Amino acid sequence: ARIRFVMALMASTGLRISELLSIELQDIEKIDEDNYMINISGDRVKNDIDKRVPICGIVSEYYNEYMCERK
């Protein structure tokens, strides 16, 4: 479930691998029932600009599966 979520997130958002691997659970903010937003601070990004990356659609389903598996 984790690999499926990571691959879908990379394919749908264009995140760099280093940015994706630096994401922590506290960076993920729930927007509404099925959608999330990843907030990445500028000090962890190549161009030093804060990023907000949406998790929605099938990727949010993969995220929910991954979180269930983590429990």
PDB file of N, CA and C in Angstrom:
ATOM      1  N   ALA A   1       0.826  -1.195   0.000  1.00  0.00           N
ATOM      2  CA  ALA A   1       0.000   0.000   0.000  1.00  0.00           C
ATOM      3  C   ALA A   1       0.869   1.257   0.000  1.00  0.00           C
ATOM      4  N   ARG A   2       1.989   1.208   0.723  1.00  0.00           N
ATOM      5  CA  ARG A   2       2.860   2.387   0.784  1.00  0.00           C
ATOM      6  C   ARG A   2       3.477   2.691  -0.575  1.00  0.00           C
ATOM      7  N   ILE A   3       3.980   1.673  -1.234  1.00  0.00           N
ATOM      8  CA  ILE A   3       4.621   1.884  -2.533  1.00  0.00           C
ATOM      9  C   ILE A   3       3.605   2.356  -3.560  1.00  0.00           C
ATOM     10  N   ARG A   4       2.403   1.801  -3.524  1.00  0.00           N
ATOM     11  CA  ARG A   4       1.353   2.230  -4.453  1.00  0.00           C
ATOM     12  C   ARG A   4       1.010   3.699  -4.230  1.00  0.00           C
ATOM     13  N   PHE A   5       0.902   4.113  -2.961  1.00  0.00           N
ATOM     14  CA  PHE A   5       0.623   5.513  -2.646  1.00  0.00           C
ATOM     15  C   PHE A   5       1.750   6.422  -3.127  1.00  0.00           C
ATOM     16  N   VAL A   6       2.993   6.050  -2.862  1.00  0.00           N
ATOM     17  CA  VAL A   6       4.143   6.869  -3.259  1.00  0.00           C
ATOM     18  C   VAL A   6       4.227   6.995  -4.775  1.00  0.00           C
ATOM     19  N   MET A   7       4.053   5.904  -5.491  1.00  0.00           N
ATOM     20  CA  MET A   7       4.128   5.941  -6.950  1.00  0.00           C
ATOM     21  C   MET A   7       2.988   6.795  -7.541  1.00  0.00           C
ATOM     22  N   ALA A   8       1.792   6.655  -7.011  1.00  0.00           N
ATOM     23  CA  ALA A   8       0.657   7.444  -7.508  1.00  0.00           C
ATOM     24  C   ALA A   8       0.864   8.929  -7.206  1.00  0.00           C
ATOM     25  N   LEU A   9       1.406   9.235  -6.036  1.00  0.00           N
ATOM     26  CA  LEU A   9       1.661  10.622  -5.674  1.00  0.00           C
ATOM     27  C   LEU A   9       2.710  11.239  -6.593  1.00  0.00           C
ATOM     28  N   MET A  10       3.767  10.507  -6.882  1.00  0.00           N
ATOM     29  CA  MET A  10       4.803  11.015  -7.784  1.00  0.00           C
ATOM     30  C   MET A  10       4.249  11.214  -9.189  1.00  0.00           C
ATOM     31  N   ALA A  11       3.465  10.278  -9.666  1.00  0.00           N
ATOM     32  CA  ALA A  11       2.938  10.350 -11.031  1.00  0.00           C
ATOM     33  C   ALA A  11       1.903  11.462 -11.200  1.00  0.00           C
ATOM     34  N   SER A  12       1.148  11.754 -10.161  1.00  0.00           N
ATOM     35  CA  SER A  12       0.069  12.727 -10.309  1.00  0.00           C
ATOM     36  C   SER A  12       0.452  14.153  -9.908  1.00  0.00           C
ATOM     37  N   THR A  13       1.550  14.332  -9.176  1.00  0.00           N
ATOM     38  CA  THR A  13       1.881  15.670  -8.681  1.00  0.00           C
ATOM     39  C   THR A  13       3.182  16.235  -9.219  1.00  0.00           C
ATOM     40  N   GLY A  14       4.085  15.399  -9.689  1.00  0.00           N
ATOM     41  CA  GLY A  14       5.366  15.890 -10.188  1.00  0.00           C
ATOM     42  C   GLY A  14       6.365  16.209  -9.092  1.00  0.00           C
ATOM     43  N   LEU A  15       6.167  15.669  -7.901  1.00  0.00           N
ATOM     44  CA  LEU A  15       7.125  15.894  -6.819  1.00  0.00           C
ATOM     45  C   LEU A  15       8.476  15.270  -7.144  1.00  0.00           C
ATOM     46  N   ARG A  16       9.525  15.908  -6.690  1.00  0.00           N
ATOM     47  CA  ARG A  16      10.858  15.308  -6.787  1.00  0.00           C
ATOM     48  C   ARG A  16      10.961  14.206  -5.735  1.00  0.00           C
ATOM     49  N   ILE A  17      11.824  13.233  -5.987  1.00  0.00           N
ATOM     50  CA  ILE A  17      11.982  12.116  -5.061  1.00  0.00           C
ATOM     51  C   ILE A  17      12.417  12.612  -3.690  1.00  0.00           C
ATOM     52  N   SER A  18      13.358  13.540  -3.657  1.00  0.00           N
ATOM     53  CA  SER A  18      13.845  14.052  -2.369  1.00  0.00           C
ATOM     54  C   SER A  18      12.737  14.764  -1.599  1.00  0.00           C
ATOM     55  N   GLU A  19      11.871  15.482  -2.306  1.00  0.00           N
ATOM     56  CA  GLU A  19      10.751  16.160  -1.655  1.00  0.00           C
ATOM     57  C   GLU A  19       9.775  15.135  -1.086  1.00  0.00           C
ATOM     58  N   LEU A  20       9.496  14.114  -1.861  1.00  0.00           N
ATOM     59  CA  LEU A  20       8.553  13.086  -1.434  1.00  0.00           C
ATOM     60  C   LEU A  20       9.075  12.336  -0.216  1.00  0.00           C
ATOM     61  N   LEU A  21      10.355  12.014  -0.218  1.00  0.00           N
ATOM     62  CA  LEU A  21      10.917  11.258   0.900  1.00  0.00           C
ATOM     63  C   LEU A  21      11.062  12.092   2.162  1.00  0.00           C
ATOM     64  N   SER A  22      11.016  13.408   2.035  1.00  0.00           N
ATOM     65  CA  SER A  22      11.140  14.260   3.220  1.00  0.00           C
ATOM     66  C   SER A  22       9.794  14.553   3.883  1.00  0.00           C
ATOM     67  N   ILE A  23       8.693  14.099   3.285  1.00  0.00           N
ATOM     68  CA  ILE A  23       7.359  14.354   3.842  1.00  0.00           C
ATOM     69  C   ILE A  23       7.181  13.549   5.129  1.00  0.00           C
ATOM     70  N   GLU A  24       6.659  14.219   6.153  1.00  0.00           N
ATOM     71  CA  GLU A  24       6.329  13.571   7.416  1.00  0.00           C
ATOM     72  C   GLU A  24       4.817  13.625   7.604  1.00  0.00           C
ATOM     73  N   LEU A  25       4.290  12.779   8.470  1.00  0.00           N
ATOM     74  CA  LEU A  25       2.838  12.737   8.684  1.00  0.00           C
ATOM     75  C   LEU A  25       2.292  14.085   9.153  1.00  0.00           C
ATOM     76  N   GLN A  26       3.072  14.841   9.898  1.00  0.00           N
ATOM     77  CA  GLN A  26       2.601  16.146  10.371  1.00  0.00           C
ATOM     78  C   GLN A  26       2.487  17.157   9.240  1.00  0.00           C
ATOM     79  N   ASP A  27       3.085  16.877   8.082  1.00  0.00           N
ATOM     80  CA  ASP A  27       2.991  17.775   6.928  1.00  0.00           C
ATOM     81  C   ASP A  27       1.684  17.601   6.163  1.00  0.00           C
ATOM     82  N   ILE A  28       0.945  16.531   6.442  1.00  0.00           N
ATOM     83  CA  ILE A  28      -0.283  16.234   5.706  1.00  0.00           C
ATOM     84  C   ILE A  28      -1.474  16.786   6.474  1.00  0.00           C
ATOM     85  N   GLU A  29      -2.211  17.652   5.804  1.00  0.00           N
ATOM     86  CA  GLU A  29      -3.355  18.346   6.400  1.00  0.00           C
ATOM     87  C   GLU A  29      -4.637  17.864   5.726  1.00  0.00           C
ATOM     88  N   LYS A  30      -5.637  17.514   6.523  1.00  0.00           N
ATOM     89  CA  LYS A  30      -6.917  17.070   5.972  1.00  0.00           C
ATOM     90  C   LYS A  30      -7.736  18.293   5.583  1.00  0.00           C
ATOM     91  N   ILE A  31      -8.149  18.364   4.323  1.00  0.00           N
ATOM     92  CA  ILE A  31      -8.926  19.490   3.815  1.00  0.00           C
ATOM     93  C   ILE A  31     -10.419  19.239   3.998  1.00  0.00           C
ATOM     94  N   ASP A  32     -10.890  18.111   3.514  1.00  0.00           N
ATOM     95  CA  ASP A  32     -12.261  17.689   3.741  1.00  0.00           C
ATOM     96  C   ASP A  32     -12.252  16.174   3.860  1.00  0.00           C
ATOM     97  N   GLU A  33     -13.402  15.552   3.712  1.00  0.00           N
ATOM     98  CA  GLU A  33     -13.509  14.122   4.009  1.00  0.00           C
ATOM     99  C   GLU A  33     -12.563  13.253   3.184  1.00  0.00           C
ATOM    100  N   ASP A  34     -12.379  13.555   1.906  1.00  0.00           N
ATOM    101  CA  ASP A  34     -11.567  12.696   1.049  1.00  0.00           C
ATOM    102  C   ASP A  34     -10.308  13.353   0.501  1.00  0.00           C
ATOM    103  N   ASN A  35     -10.059  14.604   0.810  1.00  0.00           N
ATOM    104  CA  ASN A  35      -8.930  15.310   0.216  1.00  0.00           C
ATOM    105  C   ASN A  35      -7.956  15.798   1.284  1.00  0.00           C
ATOM    106  N   TYR A  36      -6.686  15.784   0.918  1.00  0.00           N
ATOM    107  CA  TYR A  36      -5.617  16.187   1.821  1.00  0.00           C
ATOM    108  C   TYR A  36      -4.694  17.154   1.096  1.00  0.00           C
ATOM    109  N   MET A  37      -3.891  17.877   1.862  1.00  0.00           N
ATOM    110  CA  MET A  37      -2.905  18.790   1.306  1.00  0.00           C
ATOM    111  C   MET A  37      -1.584  18.538   2.022  1.00  0.00           C
ATOM    112  N   ILE A  38      -0.514  18.408   1.248  1.00  0.00           N
ATOM    113  CA  ILE A  38       0.815  18.254   1.816  1.00  0.00           C
ATOM    114  C   ILE A  38       1.468  19.626   1.823  1.00  0.00           C
ATOM    115  N   ASN A  39       1.940  20.054   2.973  1.00  0.00           N
ATOM    116  CA  ASN A  39       2.621  21.340   3.118  1.00  0.00           C
ATOM    117  C   ASN A  39       4.113  21.067   3.305  1.00  0.00           C
ATOM    118  N   ILE A  40       4.910  21.462   2.318  1.00  0.00           N
ATOM    119  CA  ILE A  40       6.356  21.240   2.374  1.00  0.00           C
ATOM    120  C   ILE A  40       7.019  22.601   2.553  1.00  0.00           C
ATOM    121  N   SER A  41       7.822  22.728   3.602  1.00  0.00           N
ATOM    122  CA  SER A  41       8.483  24.011   3.855  1.00  0.00           C
ATOM    123  C   SER A  41       9.626  24.233   2.868  1.00  0.00           C
ATOM    124  N   GLY A  42       9.942  25.473   2.631  1.00  0.00           N
ATOM    125  CA  GLY A  42      10.936  25.855   1.635  1.00  0.00           C
ATOM    126  C   GLY A  42      12.333  25.364   1.913  1.00  0.00           C
ATOM    127  N   ASP A  43      12.654  25.096   3.169  1.00  0.00           N
ATOM    128  CA  ASP A  43      14.008  24.626   3.467  1.00  0.00           C
ATOM    129  C   ASP A  43      14.250  23.181   3.034  1.00  0.00           C
ATOM    130  N   ARG A  44      13.189  22.461   2.684  1.00  0.00           N
ATOM    131  CA  ARG A  44      13.342  21.086   2.199  1.00  0.00           C
ATOM    132  C   ARG A  44      13.152  20.966   0.692  1.00  0.00           C
ATOM    133  N   VAL A  45      13.032  22.109   0.000  1.00  0.00           N
ATOM    134  CA  VAL A  45      12.768  22.125  -1.437  1.00  0.00           C
ATOM    135  C   VAL A  45      13.950  22.758  -2.151  1.00  0.00           C
ATOM    136  N   LYS A  46      14.213  22.298  -3.363  1.00  0.00           N
ATOM    137  CA  LYS A  46      15.372  22.748  -4.127  1.00  0.00           C
ATOM    138  C   LYS A  46      15.408  24.256  -4.341  1.00  0.00           C
ATOM    139  N   ASN A  47      14.269  24.875  -4.630  1.00  0.00           N
ATOM    140  CA  ASN A  47      14.245  26.308  -4.933  1.00  0.00           C
ATOM    141  C   ASN A  47      13.811  27.176  -3.744  1.00  0.00           C
ATOM    142  N   ASP A  48      13.785  26.624  -2.543  1.00  0.00           N
ATOM    143  CA  ASP A  48      13.484  27.354  -1.301  1.00  0.00           C
ATOM    144  C   ASP A  48      12.129  28.050  -1.288  1.00  0.00           C
ATOM    145  N   ILE A  49      11.153  27.501  -1.971  1.00  0.00           N
ATOM    146  CA  ILE A  49       9.792  28.046  -1.988  1.00  0.00           C
ATOM    147  C   ILE A  49       8.861  27.025  -1.324  1.00  0.00           C
ATOM    148  N   ASP A  50       8.020  27.493  -0.409  1.00  0.00           N
ATOM    149  CA  ASP A  50       7.049  26.599   0.231  1.00  0.00           C
ATOM    150  C   ASP A  50       6.127  25.998  -0.822  1.00  0.00           C
ATOM    151  N   LYS A  51       5.785  24.710  -0.640  1.00  0.00           N
ATOM    152  CA  LYS A  51       4.900  24.023  -1.587  1.00  0.00           C
ATOM    153  C   LYS A  51       3.678  23.488  -0.873  1.00  0.00           C
ATOM    154  N   ARG A  52       2.571  23.509  -1.577  1.00  0.00           N
ATOM    155  CA  ARG A  52       1.342  22.846  -1.146  1.00  0.00           C
ATOM    156  C   ARG A  52       0.948  21.887  -2.266  1.00  0.00           C
ATOM    157  N   VAL A  53       0.890  20.620  -1.935  1.00  0.00           N
ATOM    158  CA  VAL A  53       0.627  19.579  -2.925  1.00  0.00           C
ATOM    159  C   VAL A  53      -0.679  18.881  -2.562  1.00  0.00           C
ATOM    160  N   PRO A  54      -1.652  18.848  -3.480  1.00  0.00           N
ATOM    161  CA  PRO A  54      -2.931  18.203  -3.163  1.00  0.00           C
ATOM    162  C   PRO A  54      -2.856  16.680  -3.290  1.00  0.00           C
ATOM    163  N   ILE A  55      -3.590  16.016  -2.411  1.00  0.00           N
ATOM    164  CA  ILE A  55      -3.813  14.571  -2.513  1.00  0.00           C
ATOM    165  C   ILE A  55      -5.310  14.415  -2.702  1.00  0.00           C
ATOM    166  N   CYS A  56      -5.731  13.976  -3.882  1.00  0.00           N
ATOM    167  CA  CYS A  56      -7.159  13.831  -4.141  1.00  0.00           C
ATOM    168  C   CYS A  56      -7.376  12.680  -5.130  1.00  0.00           C
ATOM    169  N   GLY A  57      -8.613  12.321  -5.321  1.00  0.00           N
ATOM    170  CA  GLY A  57      -8.951  11.256  -6.258  1.00  0.00           C
ATOM    171  C   GLY A  57      -8.463   9.900  -5.779  1.00  0.00           C
ATOM    172  N   ILE A  58      -7.943   9.117  -6.709  1.00  0.00           N
ATOM    173  CA  ILE A  58      -7.490   7.763  -6.402  1.00  0.00           C
ATOM    174  C   ILE A  58      -6.300   7.774  -5.454  1.00  0.00           C
ATOM    175  N   VAL A  59      -5.502   8.845  -5.498  1.00  0.00           N
ATOM    176  CA  VAL A  59      -4.336   8.935  -4.615  1.00  0.00           C
ATOM    177  C   VAL A  59      -4.784   9.026  -3.160  1.00  0.00           C
ATOM    178  N   SER A  60      -5.879   9.716  -2.886  1.00  0.00           N
ATOM    179  CA  SER A  60      -6.374   9.788  -1.504  1.00  0.00           C
ATOM    180  C   SER A  60      -6.886   8.424  -1.037  1.00  0.00           C
ATOM    181  N   GLU A  61      -7.445   7.637  -1.941  1.00  0.00           N
ATOM    182  CA  GLU A  61      -7.845   6.270  -1.583  1.00  0.00           C
ATOM    183  C   GLU A  61      -6.622   5.441  -1.217  1.00  0.00           C
ATOM    184  N   TYR A  62      -5.542   5.574  -1.993  1.00  0.00           N
ATOM    185  CA  TYR A  62      -4.301   4.866  -1.682  1.00  0.00           C
ATOM    186  C   TYR A  62      -3.720   5.339  -0.351  1.00  0.00           C
ATOM    187  N   TYR A  63      -3.831   6.633  -0.063  1.00  0.00           N
ATOM    188  CA  TYR A  63      -3.348   7.163   1.204  1.00  0.00           C
ATOM    189  C   TYR A  63      -4.148   6.570   2.364  1.00  0.00           C
ATOM    190  N   ASN A  64      -5.468   6.514   2.227  1.00  0.00           N
ATOM    191  CA  ASN A  64      -6.306   5.940   3.287  1.00  0.00           C
ATOM    192  C   ASN A  64      -5.996   4.467   3.507  1.00  0.00           C
ATOM    193  N   GLU A  65      -5.761   3.704   2.429  1.00  0.00           N
ATOM    194  CA  GLU A  65      -5.371   2.304   2.551  1.00  0.00           C
ATOM    195  C   GLU A  65      -4.048   2.178   3.292  1.00  0.00           C
ATOM    196  N   TYR A  66      -3.098   3.038   2.944  1.00  0.00           N
ATOM    197  CA  TYR A  66      -1.793   3.009   3.602  1.00  0.00           C
ATOM    198  C   TYR A  66      -1.921   3.322   5.090  1.00  0.00           C
ATOM    199  N   MET A  67      -2.735   4.311   5.439  1.00  0.00           N
ATOM    200  CA  MET A  67      -2.898   4.656   6.846  1.00  0.00           C
ATOM    201  C   MET A  67      -3.582   3.543   7.625  1.00  0.00           C
ATOM    202  N   CYS A  68      -4.529   2.849   7.005  1.00  0.00           N
ATOM    203  CA  CYS A  68      -5.162   1.688   7.659  1.00  0.00           C
ATOM    204  C   CYS A  68      -4.146   0.583   7.880  1.00  0.00           C
ATOM    205  N   GLU A  69      -3.280   0.372   6.917  1.00  0.00           N
ATOM    206  CA  GLU A  69      -2.271  -0.661   7.041  1.00  0.00           C
ATOM    207  C   GLU A  69      -1.232  -0.297   8.109  1.00  0.00           C
ATOM    208  N   ARG A  70      -0.934   0.975   8.253  1.00  0.00           N
ATOM    209  CA  ARG A  70       0.009   1.424   9.276  1.00  0.00           C
ATOM    210  C   ARG A  70      -0.489   1.121  10.671  1.00  0.00           C
ATOM    211  N   LYS A  71      -1.802   1.231  10.878  1.00  0.00           N
ATOM    212  CA  LYS A  71      -2.380   0.980  12.206  1.00  0.00           C
ATOM    213  C   LYS A  71      -2.192  -0.467  12.577  1.00  0.00           C
TER     214      LYS A  71
END
